[in-house]
CSV table of C-alpha atoms in Angstrom, one decimal:
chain,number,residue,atom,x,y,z
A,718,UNK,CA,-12.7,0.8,-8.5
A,719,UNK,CA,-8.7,1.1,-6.9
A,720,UNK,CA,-8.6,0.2,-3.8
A,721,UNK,CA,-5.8,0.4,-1.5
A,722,UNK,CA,-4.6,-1.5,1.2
A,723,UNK,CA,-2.1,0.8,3.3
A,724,UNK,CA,1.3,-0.4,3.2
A,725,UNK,CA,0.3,-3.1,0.8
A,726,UNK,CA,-0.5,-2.2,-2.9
A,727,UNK,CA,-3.4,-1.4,-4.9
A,728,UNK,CA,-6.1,-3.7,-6.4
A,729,UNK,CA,-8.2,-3.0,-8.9
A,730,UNK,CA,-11.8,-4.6,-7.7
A,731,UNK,CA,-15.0,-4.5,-10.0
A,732,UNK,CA,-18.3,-3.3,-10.1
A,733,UNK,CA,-19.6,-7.1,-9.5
A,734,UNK,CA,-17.6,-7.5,-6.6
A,735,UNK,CA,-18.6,-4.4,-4.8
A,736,UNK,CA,-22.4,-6.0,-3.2
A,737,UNK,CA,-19.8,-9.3,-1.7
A,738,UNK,CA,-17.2,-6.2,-0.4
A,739,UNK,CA,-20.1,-4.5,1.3
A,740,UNK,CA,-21.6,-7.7,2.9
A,741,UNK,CA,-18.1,-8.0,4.7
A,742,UNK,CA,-18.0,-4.5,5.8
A,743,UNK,CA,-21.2,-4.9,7.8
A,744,UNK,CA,-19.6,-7.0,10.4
A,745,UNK,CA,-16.7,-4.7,10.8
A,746,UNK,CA,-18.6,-1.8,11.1
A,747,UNK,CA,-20.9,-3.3,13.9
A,748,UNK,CA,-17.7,-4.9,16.1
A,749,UNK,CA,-16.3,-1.4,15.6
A,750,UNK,CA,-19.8,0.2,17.0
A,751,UNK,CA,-19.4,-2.7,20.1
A,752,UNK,CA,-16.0,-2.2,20.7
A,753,UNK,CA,-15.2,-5.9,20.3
A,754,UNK,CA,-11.4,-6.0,19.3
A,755,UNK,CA,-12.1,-9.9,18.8
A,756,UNK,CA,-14.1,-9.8,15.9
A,757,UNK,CA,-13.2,-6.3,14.4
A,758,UNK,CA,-9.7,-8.0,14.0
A,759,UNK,CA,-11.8,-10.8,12.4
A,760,UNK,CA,-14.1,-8.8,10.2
A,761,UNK,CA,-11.2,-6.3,9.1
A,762,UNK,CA,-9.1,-9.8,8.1
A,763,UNK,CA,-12.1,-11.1,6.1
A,764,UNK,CA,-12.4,-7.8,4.2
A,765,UNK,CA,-9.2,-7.8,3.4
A,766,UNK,CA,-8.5,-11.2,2.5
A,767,UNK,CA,-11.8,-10.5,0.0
A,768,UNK,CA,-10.2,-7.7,-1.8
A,769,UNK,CA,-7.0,-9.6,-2.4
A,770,UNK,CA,-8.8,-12.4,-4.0
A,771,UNK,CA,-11.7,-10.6,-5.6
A,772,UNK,CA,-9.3,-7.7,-6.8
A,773,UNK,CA,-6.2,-8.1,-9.4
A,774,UNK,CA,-3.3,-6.3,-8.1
A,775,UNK,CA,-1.6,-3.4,-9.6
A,776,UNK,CA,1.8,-3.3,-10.4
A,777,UNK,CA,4.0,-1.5,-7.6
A,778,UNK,CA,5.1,1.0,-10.4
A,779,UNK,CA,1.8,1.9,-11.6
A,780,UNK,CA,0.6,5.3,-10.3
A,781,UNK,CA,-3.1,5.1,-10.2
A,782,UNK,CA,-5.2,7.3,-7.8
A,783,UNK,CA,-7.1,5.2,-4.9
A,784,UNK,CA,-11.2,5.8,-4.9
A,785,UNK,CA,-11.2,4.4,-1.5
A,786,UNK,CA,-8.0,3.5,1.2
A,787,UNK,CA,-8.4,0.5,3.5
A,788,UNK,CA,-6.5,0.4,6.8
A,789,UNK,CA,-4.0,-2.5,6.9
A,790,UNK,CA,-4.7,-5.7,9.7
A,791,UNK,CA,-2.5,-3.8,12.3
A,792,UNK,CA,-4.6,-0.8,12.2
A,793,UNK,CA,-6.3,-0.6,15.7
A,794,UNK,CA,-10.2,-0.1,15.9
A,795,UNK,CA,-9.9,3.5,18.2
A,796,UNK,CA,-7.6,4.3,14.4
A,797,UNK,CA,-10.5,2.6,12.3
A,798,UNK,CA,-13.2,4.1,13.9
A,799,UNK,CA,-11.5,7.7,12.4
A,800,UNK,CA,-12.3,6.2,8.9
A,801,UNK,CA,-15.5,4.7,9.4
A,802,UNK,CA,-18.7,6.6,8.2
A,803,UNK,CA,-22.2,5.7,8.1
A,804,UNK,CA,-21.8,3.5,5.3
A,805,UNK,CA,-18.5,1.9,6.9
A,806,UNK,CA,-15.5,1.8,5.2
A,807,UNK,CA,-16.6,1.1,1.7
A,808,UNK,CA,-19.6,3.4,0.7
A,809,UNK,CA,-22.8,1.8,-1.0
């Protein structure tokens, strides 16, 4: 799976890292349903920090579509909660 971390770059992040990916969205999807700026800014950092580590990064010149599009860590929560669905921001 690409993902993409707007205004960052692309990482490609696999299959066995997806269960770990979706154990950190959890949290960001409940502070976002609470309205607590505190730990969405928390939880959104944690995901993030995850997919750089978890993921290899794709070179800038590579042009690879993006199966899913995180927000970067100055994203707001009132522009987060646009993306989120039921499954949060990364589905499964």
């Amino acid at each position: 799976m690409i993902m993409r971390i707007l205004g960052e770059g692309q990482y490609e992040i696999t299959d066995e890292h997806l269960d770990r990916l979706n154990e950190l969205d959890a949290p960001l999807q409940s502070a976002a349903d609470a309205g607590d700026e505190t730990a969405f800014a928390s939880a959104l950092s944690a995901l993030l920090d995850a997919v750089r580590s978890l993921g290899t990064p794709l070179p800038d010149e590579a042009i690879t579509p993006s199966d899913l599009v995180l927000p970067d860590e100055e994203t707001s929560l009132t522009q987060v909660r646009a993306l989120l669905t039921d499954e949060g921001l990364i589905p499964g």
